[in-house]
Short mmCIF file of C-alpha atoms and ligand atoms in Angstrom, two decimals:
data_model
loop_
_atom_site.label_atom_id
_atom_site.label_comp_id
_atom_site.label_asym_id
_atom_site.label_seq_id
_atom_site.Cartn_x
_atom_site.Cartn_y
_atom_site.Cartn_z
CA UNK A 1 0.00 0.00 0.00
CA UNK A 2 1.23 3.82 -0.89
CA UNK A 3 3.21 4.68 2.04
CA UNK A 4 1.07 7.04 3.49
CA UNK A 5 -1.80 4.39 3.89
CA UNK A 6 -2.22 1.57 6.09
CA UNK A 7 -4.34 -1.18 5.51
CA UNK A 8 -7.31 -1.49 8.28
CA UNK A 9 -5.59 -5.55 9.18
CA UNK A 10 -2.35 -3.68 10.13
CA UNK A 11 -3.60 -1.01 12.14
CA UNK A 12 -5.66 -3.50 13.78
CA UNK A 13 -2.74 -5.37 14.82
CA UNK A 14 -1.62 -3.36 17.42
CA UNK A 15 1.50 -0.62 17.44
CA UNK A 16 -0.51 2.40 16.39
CA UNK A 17 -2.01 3.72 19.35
CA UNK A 18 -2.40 7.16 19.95
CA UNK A 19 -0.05 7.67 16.44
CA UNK A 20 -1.39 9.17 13.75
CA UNK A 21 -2.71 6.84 10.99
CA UNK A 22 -4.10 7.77 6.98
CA UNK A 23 -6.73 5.06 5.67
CA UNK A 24 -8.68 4.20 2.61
CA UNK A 25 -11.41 2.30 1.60
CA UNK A 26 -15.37 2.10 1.54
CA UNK A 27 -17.89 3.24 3.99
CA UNK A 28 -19.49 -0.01 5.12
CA UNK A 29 -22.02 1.20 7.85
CA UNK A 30 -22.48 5.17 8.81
CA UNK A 31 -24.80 7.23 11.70
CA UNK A 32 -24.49 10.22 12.86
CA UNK A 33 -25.68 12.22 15.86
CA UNK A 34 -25.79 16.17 15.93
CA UNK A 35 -21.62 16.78 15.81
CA UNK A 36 -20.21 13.08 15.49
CA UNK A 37 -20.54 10.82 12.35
CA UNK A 38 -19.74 7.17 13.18
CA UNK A 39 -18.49 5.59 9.81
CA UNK A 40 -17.53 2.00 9.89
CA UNK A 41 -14.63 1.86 6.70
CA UNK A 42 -13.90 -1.37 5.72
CA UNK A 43 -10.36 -2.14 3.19
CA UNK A 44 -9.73 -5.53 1.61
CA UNK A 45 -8.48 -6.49 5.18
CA UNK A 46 -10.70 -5.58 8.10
CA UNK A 47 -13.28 -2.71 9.10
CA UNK A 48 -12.43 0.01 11.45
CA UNK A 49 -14.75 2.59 12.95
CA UNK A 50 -13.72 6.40 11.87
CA UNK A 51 -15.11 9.16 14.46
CA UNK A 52 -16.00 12.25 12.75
CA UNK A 53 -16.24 15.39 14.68
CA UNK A 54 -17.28 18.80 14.05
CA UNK A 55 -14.31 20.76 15.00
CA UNK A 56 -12.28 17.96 14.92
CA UNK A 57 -12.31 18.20 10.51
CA UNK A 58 -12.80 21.02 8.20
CA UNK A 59 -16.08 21.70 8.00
CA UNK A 60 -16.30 20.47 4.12
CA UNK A 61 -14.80 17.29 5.44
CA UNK A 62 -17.28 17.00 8.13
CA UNK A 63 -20.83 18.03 6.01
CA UNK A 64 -19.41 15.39 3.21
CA UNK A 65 -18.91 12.28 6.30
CA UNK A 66 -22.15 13.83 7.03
CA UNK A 67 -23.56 13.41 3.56
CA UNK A 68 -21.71 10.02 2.60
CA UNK A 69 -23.86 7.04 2.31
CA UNK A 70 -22.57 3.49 2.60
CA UNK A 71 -20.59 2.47 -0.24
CA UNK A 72 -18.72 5.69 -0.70
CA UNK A 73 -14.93 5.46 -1.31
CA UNK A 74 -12.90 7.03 0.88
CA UNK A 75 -9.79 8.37 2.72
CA UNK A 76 -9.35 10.07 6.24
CA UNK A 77 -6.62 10.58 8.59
CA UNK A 78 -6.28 11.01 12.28
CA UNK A 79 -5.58 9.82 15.65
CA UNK A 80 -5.11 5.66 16.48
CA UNK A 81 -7.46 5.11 19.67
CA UNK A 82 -7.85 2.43 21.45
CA UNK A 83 -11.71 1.86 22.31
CA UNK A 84 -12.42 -1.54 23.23
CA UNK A 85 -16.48 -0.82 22.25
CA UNK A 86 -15.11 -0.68 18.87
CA UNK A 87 -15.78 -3.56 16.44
CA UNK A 88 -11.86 -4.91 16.29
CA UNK A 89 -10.98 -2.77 19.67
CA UNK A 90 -9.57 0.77 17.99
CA UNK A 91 -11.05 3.68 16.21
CA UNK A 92 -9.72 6.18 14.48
CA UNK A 93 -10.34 9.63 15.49
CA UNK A 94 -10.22 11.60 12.35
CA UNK A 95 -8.52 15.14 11.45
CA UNK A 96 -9.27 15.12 8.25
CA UNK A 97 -12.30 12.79 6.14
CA UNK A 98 -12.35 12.79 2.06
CA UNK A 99 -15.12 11.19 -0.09
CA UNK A 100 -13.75 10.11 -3.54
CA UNK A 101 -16.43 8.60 -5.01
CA UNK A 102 -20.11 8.92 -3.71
CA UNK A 103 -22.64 6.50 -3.49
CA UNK A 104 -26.00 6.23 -4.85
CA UNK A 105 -28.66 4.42 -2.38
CA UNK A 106 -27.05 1.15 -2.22
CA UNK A 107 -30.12 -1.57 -3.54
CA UNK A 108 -29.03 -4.37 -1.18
CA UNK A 109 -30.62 -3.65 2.06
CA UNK A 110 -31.39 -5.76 4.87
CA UNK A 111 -34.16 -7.42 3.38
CA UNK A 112 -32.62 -9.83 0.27
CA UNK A 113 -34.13 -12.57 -1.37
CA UNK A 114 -31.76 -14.95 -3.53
CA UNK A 115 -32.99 -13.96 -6.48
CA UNK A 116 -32.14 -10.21 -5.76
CA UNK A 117 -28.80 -10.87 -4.49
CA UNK A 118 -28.03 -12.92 -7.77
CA UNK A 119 -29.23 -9.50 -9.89
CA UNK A 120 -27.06 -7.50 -7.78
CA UNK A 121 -23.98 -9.96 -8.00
CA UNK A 122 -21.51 -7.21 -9.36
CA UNK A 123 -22.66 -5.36 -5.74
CA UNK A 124 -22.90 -8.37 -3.64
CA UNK A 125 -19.72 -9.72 -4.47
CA UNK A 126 -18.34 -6.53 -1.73
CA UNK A 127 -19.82 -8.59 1.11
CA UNK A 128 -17.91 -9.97 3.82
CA UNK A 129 -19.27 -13.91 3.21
CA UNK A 130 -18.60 -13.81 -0.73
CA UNK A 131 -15.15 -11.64 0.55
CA UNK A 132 -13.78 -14.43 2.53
CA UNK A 133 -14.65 -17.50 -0.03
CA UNK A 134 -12.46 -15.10 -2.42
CA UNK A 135 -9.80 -14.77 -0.15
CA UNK A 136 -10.06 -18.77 0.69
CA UNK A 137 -9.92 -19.64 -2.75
CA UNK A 138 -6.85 -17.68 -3.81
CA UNK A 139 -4.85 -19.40 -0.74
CA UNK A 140 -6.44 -22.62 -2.35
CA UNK A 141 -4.95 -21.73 -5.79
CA UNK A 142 -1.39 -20.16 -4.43
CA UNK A 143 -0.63 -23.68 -2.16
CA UNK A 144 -1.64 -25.59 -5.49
CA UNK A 145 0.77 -24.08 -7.82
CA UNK A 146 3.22 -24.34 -5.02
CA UNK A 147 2.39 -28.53 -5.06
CA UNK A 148 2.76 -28.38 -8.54
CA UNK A 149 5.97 -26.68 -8.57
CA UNK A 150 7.62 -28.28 -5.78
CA UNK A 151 6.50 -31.50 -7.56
CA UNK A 152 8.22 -30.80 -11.34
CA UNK A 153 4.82 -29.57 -13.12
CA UNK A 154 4.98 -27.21 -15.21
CA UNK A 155 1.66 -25.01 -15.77
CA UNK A 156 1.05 -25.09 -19.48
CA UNK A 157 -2.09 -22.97 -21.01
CA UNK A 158 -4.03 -25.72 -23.49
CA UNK A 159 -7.39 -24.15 -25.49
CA UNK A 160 -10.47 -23.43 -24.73
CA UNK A 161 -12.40 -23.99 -28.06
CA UNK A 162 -12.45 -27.39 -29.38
CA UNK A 163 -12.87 -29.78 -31.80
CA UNK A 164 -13.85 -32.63 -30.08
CA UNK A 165 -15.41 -33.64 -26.72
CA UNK A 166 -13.66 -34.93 -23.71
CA UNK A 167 -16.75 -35.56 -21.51
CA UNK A 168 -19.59 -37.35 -23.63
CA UNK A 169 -21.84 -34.82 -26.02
CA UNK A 170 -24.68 -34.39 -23.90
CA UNK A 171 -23.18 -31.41 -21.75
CA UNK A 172 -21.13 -30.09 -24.56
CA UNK A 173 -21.44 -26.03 -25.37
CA UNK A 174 -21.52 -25.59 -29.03
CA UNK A 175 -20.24 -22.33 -31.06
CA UNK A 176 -19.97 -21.12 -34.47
CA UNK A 177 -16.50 -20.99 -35.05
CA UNK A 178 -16.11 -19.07 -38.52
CA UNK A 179 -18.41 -21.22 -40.43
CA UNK A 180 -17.61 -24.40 -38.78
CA UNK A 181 -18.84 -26.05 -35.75
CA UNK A 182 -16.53 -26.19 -32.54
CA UNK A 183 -17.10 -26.55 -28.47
CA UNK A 184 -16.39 -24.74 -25.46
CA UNK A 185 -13.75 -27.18 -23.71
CA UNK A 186 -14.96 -30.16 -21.36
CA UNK A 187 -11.74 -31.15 -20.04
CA UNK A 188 -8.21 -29.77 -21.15
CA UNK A 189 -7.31 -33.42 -20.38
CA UNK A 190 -6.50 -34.57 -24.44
CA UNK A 191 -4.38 -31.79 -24.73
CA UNK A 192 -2.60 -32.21 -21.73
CA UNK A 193 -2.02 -35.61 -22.73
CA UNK A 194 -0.22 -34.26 -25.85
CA UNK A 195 2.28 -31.65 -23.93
CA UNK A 196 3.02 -34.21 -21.56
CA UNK A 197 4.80 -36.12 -23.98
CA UNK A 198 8.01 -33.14 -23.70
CA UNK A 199 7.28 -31.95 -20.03
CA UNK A 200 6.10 -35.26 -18.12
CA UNK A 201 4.46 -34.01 -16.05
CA UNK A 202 2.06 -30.79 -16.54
CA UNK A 203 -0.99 -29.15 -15.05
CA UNK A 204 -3.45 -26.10 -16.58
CA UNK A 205 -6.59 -24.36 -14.14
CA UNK A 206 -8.75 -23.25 -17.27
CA UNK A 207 -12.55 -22.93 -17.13
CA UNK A 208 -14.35 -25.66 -18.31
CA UNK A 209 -18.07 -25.72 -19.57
CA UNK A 210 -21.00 -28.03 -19.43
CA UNK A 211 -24.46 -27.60 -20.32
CA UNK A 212 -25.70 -29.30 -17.30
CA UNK A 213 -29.39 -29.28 -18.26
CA UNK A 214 -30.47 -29.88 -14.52
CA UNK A 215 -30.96 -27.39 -11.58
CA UNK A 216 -28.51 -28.64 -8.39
CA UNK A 217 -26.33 -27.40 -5.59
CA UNK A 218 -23.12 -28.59 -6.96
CA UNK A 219 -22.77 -27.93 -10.83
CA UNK A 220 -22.13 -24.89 -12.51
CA UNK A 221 -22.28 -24.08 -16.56
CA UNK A 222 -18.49 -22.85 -15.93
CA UNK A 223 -15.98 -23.77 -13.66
CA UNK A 224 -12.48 -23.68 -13.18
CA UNK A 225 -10.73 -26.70 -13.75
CA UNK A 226 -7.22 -27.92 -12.06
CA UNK A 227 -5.94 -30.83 -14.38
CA UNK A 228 -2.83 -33.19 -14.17
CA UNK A 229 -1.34 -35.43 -16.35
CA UNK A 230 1.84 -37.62 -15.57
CA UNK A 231 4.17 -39.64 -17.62
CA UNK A 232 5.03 -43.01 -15.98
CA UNK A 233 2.36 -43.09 -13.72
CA UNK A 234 -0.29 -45.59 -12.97
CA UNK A 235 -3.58 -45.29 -11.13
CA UNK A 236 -2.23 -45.66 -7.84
CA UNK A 237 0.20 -43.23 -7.93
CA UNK A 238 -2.31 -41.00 -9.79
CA UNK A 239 -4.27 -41.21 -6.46
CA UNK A 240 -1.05 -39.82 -4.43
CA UNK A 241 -0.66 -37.41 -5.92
CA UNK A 242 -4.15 -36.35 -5.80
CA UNK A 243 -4.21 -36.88 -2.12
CA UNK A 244 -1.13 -34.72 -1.46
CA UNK A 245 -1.96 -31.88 -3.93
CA UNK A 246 -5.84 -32.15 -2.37
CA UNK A 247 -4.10 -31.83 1.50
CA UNK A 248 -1.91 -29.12 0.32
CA UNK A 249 -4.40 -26.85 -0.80
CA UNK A 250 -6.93 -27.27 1.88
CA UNK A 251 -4.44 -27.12 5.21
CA UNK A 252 -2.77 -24.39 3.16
CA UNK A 253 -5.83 -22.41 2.81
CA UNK A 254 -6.73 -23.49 6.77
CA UNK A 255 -3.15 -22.01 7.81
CA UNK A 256 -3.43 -18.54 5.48
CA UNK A 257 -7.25 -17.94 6.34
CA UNK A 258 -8.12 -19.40 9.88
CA UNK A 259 -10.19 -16.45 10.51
CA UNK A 260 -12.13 -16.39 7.39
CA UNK A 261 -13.26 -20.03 7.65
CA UNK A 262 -14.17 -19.81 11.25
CA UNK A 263 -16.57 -16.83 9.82
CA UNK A 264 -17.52 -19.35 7.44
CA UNK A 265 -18.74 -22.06 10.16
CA UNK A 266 -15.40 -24.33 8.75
CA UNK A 267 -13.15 -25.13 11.37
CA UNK A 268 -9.50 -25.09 10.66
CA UNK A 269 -8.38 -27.31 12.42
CA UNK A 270 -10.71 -29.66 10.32
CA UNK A 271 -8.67 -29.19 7.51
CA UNK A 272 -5.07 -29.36 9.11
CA UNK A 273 -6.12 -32.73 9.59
CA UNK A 274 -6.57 -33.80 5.65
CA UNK A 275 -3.29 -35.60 5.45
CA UNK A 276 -2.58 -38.71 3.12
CA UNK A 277 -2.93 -41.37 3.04
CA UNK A 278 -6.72 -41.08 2.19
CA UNK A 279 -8.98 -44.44 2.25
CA UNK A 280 -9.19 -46.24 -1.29
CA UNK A 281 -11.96 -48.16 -1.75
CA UNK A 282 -12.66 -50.09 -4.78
CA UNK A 283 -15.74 -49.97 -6.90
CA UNK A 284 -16.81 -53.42 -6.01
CA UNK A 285 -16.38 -52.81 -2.22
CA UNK A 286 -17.95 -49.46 -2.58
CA UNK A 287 -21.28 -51.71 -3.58
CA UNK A 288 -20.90 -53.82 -0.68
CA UNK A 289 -20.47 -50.53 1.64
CA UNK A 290 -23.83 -49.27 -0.19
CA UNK A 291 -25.85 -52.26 0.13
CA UNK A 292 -24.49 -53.01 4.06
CA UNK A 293 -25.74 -49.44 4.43
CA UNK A 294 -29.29 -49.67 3.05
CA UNK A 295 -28.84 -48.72 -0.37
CA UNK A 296 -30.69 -50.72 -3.17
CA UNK A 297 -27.51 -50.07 -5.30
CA UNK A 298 -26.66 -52.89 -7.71
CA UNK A 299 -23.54 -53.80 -9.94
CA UNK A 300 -22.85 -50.89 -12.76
CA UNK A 301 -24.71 -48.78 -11.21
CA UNK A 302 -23.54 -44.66 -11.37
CA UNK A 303 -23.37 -43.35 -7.71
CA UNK A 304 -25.49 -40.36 -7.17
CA UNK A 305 -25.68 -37.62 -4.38
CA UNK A 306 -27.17 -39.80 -2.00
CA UNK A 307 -24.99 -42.70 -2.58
CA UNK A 308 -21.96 -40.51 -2.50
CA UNK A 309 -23.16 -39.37 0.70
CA UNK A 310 -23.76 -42.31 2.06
CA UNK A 311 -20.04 -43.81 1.42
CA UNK A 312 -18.34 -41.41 3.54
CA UNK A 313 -20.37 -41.39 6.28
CA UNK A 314 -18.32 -41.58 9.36
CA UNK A 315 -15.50 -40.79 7.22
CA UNK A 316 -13.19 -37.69 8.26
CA UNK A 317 -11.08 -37.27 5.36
CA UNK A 318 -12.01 -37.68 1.49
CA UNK A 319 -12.60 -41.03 -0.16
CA UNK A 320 -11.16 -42.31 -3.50
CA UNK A 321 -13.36 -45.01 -4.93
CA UNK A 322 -11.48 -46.65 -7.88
CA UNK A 323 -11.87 -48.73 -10.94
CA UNK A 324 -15.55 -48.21 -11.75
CA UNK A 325 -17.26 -50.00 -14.27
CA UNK A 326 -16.61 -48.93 -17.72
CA UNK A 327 -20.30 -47.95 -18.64
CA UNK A 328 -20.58 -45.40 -16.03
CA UNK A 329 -17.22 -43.60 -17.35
CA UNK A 330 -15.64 -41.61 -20.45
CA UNK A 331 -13.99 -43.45 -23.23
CA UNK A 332 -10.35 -42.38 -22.71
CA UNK A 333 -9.58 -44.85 -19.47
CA UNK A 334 -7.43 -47.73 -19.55
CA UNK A 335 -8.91 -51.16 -19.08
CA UNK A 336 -8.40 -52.63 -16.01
CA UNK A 337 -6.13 -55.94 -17.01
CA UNK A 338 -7.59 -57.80 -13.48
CA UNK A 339 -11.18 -57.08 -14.18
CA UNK A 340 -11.72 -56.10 -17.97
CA UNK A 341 -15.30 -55.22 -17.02
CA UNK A 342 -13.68 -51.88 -15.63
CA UNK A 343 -11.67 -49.29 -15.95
CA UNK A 344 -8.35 -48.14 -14.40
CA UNK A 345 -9.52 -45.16 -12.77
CA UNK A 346 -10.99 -43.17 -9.38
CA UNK A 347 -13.33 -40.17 -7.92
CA UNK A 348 -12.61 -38.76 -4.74
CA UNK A 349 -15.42 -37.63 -2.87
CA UNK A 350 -15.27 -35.33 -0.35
CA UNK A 351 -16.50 -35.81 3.11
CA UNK A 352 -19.88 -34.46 4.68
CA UNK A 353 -21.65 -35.60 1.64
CA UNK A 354 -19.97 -32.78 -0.27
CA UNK A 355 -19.40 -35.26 -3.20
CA UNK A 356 -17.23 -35.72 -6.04
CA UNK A 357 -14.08 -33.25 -6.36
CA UNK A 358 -11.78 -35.40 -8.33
CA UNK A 359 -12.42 -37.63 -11.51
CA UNK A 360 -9.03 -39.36 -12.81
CA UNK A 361 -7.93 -42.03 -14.22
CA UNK A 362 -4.86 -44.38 -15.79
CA UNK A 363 -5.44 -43.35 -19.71
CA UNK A 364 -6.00 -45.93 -22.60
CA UNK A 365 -2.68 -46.40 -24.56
CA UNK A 366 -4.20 -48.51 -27.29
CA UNK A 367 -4.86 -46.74 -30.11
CA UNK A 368 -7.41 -49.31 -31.02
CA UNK A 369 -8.87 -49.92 -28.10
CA UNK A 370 -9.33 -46.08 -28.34
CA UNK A 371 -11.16 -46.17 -31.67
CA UNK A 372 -13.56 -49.20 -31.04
CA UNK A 373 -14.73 -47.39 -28.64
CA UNK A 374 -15.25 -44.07 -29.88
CA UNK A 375 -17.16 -46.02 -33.17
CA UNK A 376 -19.26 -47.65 -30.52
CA UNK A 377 -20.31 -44.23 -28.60
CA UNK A 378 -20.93 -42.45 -32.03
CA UNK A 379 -18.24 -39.99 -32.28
CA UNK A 380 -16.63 -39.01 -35.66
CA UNK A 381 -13.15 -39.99 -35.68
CA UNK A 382 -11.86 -37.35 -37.72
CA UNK A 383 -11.99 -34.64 -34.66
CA UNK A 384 -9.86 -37.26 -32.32
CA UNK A 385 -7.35 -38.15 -34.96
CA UNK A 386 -4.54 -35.95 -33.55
CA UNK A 387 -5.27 -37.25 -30.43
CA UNK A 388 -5.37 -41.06 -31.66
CA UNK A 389 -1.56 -40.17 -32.97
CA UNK A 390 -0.45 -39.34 -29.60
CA UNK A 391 -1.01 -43.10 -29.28
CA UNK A 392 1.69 -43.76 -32.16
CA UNK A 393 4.70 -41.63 -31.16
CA UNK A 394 6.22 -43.30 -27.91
CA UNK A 395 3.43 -43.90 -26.61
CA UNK A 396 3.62 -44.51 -22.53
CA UNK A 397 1.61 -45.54 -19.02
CA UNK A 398 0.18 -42.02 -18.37
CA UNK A 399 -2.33 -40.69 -15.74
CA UNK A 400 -4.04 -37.87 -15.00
CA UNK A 401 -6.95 -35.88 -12.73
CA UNK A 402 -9.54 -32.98 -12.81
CA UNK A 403 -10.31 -31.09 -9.63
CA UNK A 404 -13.20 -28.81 -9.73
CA UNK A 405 -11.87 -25.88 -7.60
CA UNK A 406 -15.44 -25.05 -7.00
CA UNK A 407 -16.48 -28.09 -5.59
CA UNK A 408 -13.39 -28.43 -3.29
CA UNK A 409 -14.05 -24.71 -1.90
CA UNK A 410 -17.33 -25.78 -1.85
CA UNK A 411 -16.68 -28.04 0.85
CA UNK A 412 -13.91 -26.33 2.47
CA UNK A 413 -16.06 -23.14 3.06
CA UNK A 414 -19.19 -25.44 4.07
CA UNK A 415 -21.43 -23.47 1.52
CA UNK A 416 -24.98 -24.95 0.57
CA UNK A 417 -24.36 -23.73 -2.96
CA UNK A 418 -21.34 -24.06 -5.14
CA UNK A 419 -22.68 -20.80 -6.65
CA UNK A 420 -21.39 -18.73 -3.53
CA UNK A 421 -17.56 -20.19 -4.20
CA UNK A 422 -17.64 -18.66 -7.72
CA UNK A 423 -17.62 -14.69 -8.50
CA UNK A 424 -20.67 -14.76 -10.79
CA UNK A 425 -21.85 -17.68 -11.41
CA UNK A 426 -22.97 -19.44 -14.75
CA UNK A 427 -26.02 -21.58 -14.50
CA UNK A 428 -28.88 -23.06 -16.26
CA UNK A 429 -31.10 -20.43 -15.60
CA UNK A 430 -28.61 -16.97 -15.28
CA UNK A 431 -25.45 -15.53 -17.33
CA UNK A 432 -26.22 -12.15 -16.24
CA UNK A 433 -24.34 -10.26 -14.50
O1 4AD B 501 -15.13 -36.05 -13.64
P1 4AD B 501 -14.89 -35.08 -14.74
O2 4AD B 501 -15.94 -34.96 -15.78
O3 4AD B 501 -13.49 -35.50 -15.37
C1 4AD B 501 -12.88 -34.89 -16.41
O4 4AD B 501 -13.27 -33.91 -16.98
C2 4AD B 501 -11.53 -35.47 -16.73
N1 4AD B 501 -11.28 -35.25 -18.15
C3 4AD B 501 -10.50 -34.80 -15.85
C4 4AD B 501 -9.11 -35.28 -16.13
O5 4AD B 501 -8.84 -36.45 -15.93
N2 4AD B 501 -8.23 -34.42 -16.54
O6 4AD B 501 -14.65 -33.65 -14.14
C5 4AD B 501 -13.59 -33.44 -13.21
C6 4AD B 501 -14.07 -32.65 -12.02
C7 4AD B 501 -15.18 -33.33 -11.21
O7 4AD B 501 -14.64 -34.26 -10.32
C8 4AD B 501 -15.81 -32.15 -10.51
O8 4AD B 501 -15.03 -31.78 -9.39
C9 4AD B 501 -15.67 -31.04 -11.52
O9 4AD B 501 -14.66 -31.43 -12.44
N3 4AD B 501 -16.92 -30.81 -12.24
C10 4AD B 501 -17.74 -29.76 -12.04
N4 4AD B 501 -17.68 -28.73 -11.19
C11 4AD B 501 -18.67 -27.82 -11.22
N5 4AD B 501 -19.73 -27.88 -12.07
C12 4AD B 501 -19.83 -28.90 -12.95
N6 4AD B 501 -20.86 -28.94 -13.80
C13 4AD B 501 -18.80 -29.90 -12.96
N7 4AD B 501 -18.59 -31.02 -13.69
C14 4AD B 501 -17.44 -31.55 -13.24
MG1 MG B 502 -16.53 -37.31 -12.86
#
């Protein structure tokens, strides 16, 4: 911050009382009695109260505290007091109060339905709650690249419009692209799989887009996608890594933000305890666990939210559950060579019935294999053929993940709605603001 400012966090540390202190920032609540104007200014790191007094300001200064309504930008100077009836314990006792930029009536009030707050997203998005999932999901972000880097990734930046899906058509986004048809990317998982063959091991965060036709708590239209892809390694390491890079960014976010996620209703200590390993069950057990548990889940079937709820109860820590049957999942995994009725691959599900965060898998390096069974789910070939090379230039065991960043701050922030862990969120029913 300019040199003459402090930010509201430092001042609020301690070692300014009774010195003199400059601030800036937005008015966040404001009254004001006969002479004094209370304003509550809050900065991207903590409210403070300001005390404006007649006398105390030039009288410009004091008229336009007067004036101000919440929202305002602005900077004031003064005195550091200690006040212990102030929110955070000090106040600032100003000798001088400047609005930069007024504010009209602000339309989010008290009284808020959903729906209103949605509308008013561009506004909203200044409130403490959607504040500290921001602030939660950068730490999340900063200790993943960290993993990554400590763990010879490199970040590579694949594209977003496509020729082909990743994911199955049915939640593909289609475009006009100059006369020809192309997609919003699925998955930037087939072209990771191509850079991997000169870096070994790379990773991209990149939105990714599916239609998802169907109204729920835990899919959005777009969402940022962390993806992983690994020379040399099979399934089971695959999982490792997951686990690590997964306990990384969630005690890492617990150890930067302990305050925000207590605000949140997370406790941080919760998530300093998401070490490895985490449990692995497979597919076939996970159908045992179901049916012990009540569920009339059969054989092949696709685990939904209640099912995925149901396998991690009593569980503290995320689940994988590995090698599902090759119906329920995408084309691209490699057959398991134990059971050929599945595939080589895993979910992790999150704990608390937050669900699926991770989808991953061992990939196919059978160029056939790959085309018998792209001919038997419809696709065109021509639109994979680059990919289908990458099976015919050294060729290797390869692995790879997507983490939904969303989902994983979903859990970590305990929100109802993976809407609230995204700035303005894309879903069947809104794409404005
Ligand atoms: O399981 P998915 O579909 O797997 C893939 O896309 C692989 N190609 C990834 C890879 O191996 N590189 O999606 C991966 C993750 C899911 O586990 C989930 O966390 C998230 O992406 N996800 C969504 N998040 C929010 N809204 C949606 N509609 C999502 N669909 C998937
Ligand atoms: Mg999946």
């Amino acid at each position: 911050m300019d040199g003459r400012y402090v930010h509201i966090g430092r001042l609020l540390a301690g070692g300014f009382e009774d010195g003199e202190a400059a601030i800036r920032g937005w008015i966040y609540r404001t009254r004001s009695s006969g002479k004094l104007c209370f304003v509550t200014v809050r900065d991207s790191t903590g409210v403070l109260q300001v005390t404006v007094a007649r006398g105390s300001v030039p009288d410009a200064d004091f008229e336009g505290a007067k004036r101000a309504l919440i929202e305002s930008s602005v900077q004031c100077s003064g005195t550091v007091v200690k006040d212990e009836r102030a929110p955070g314990g000090f106040e600032l006792r100003a000798a001088s109060f400047t609005v930069l930029g007024g504010s009209d009536n602000f339309p989010i009030t008290e009284y808020r339905s959903e729906e209103h707050l949605l509308n008013y997203r561009h506004l909203w998005i200044r409130s403490q709650e959607l504040t500290r999932i921001m602030k939660v999901k950068s730490s999340a972000l900063a200790a993943a690249r960290e993993w990554f880097s400590q763990n010879d990734f490199y970040e590579v930046t694949p594209p977003i419009i496509t020729s082909n899906s990743c994911e199955g058509g049915s939640t593909l986004f289609e475009l006009k692209y100059f006369g020809e048809r192309a997609y919003l990317s699925q998955s930037a998982q087939l072209y990771l799989e191509a850079m991997m063959y000169s870096l070994e091991r790379v990773f991209a965060l990149t939105p990714s887009f599916r239609a998802e036709k169907s109204r729920t708590t835990r899919h959005l239209a777009e969402y940022w996608h962390l993806e992983g892809e690994e020379a040399f390694v099979g399934n089971q390491e695959n999982m490792t890594l997951q686990e690590e890079l997964v306990s990384a960014m969630v005690t890492g976010a617990a150890r930067r933000n302990p305050e925000e996620l207590r605000a949140l209703g997370r406790d941080p200590s919760e998530l300093l305890g998401m070490v490895p390993p985490f449990k692995r069950l497979s597919y076939g057990e996970a159908v045992k666990r179901l049916r012990d548990r009540g569920a009339a889940f059969e054989w092949g079937m696709d685990p939904g939210t209640n099912e995925e709820r149901l396998l991690v109860e009593g569980e503290e820590k995320p689940v994988f559950i590995y090698n599902y049957p090759k119906e329920i999942k995408a084309f691209y995994m490699r057959e398991n060579p134990d059971d050929p009725r599945t595939y080589l691959c895993a979910d992790l599900l999150g704990p608390e019935g937050y669900g699926e965060i991770i989808g991953g898998s061992e990939r196919e390096t059978d160029g056939d294999r790959l085309v018998e069974r792209l001919k038997a789910q419809g696709s065109p070939l021509e639109p994979y053929q680059w990919y289908l090379d990458l099976r015919r230039f050294g060729s290797v065991q390869h692995s790879g993940f997507g983490l939904g960043i969303e989902r994983l701050l979903r859990w970590v922030c305990k929100q109802e709605h993976i809407r609230d862990t995204i700035p303005f969120p894309r879903t069947i029913n809104r794409v404005y603001p």
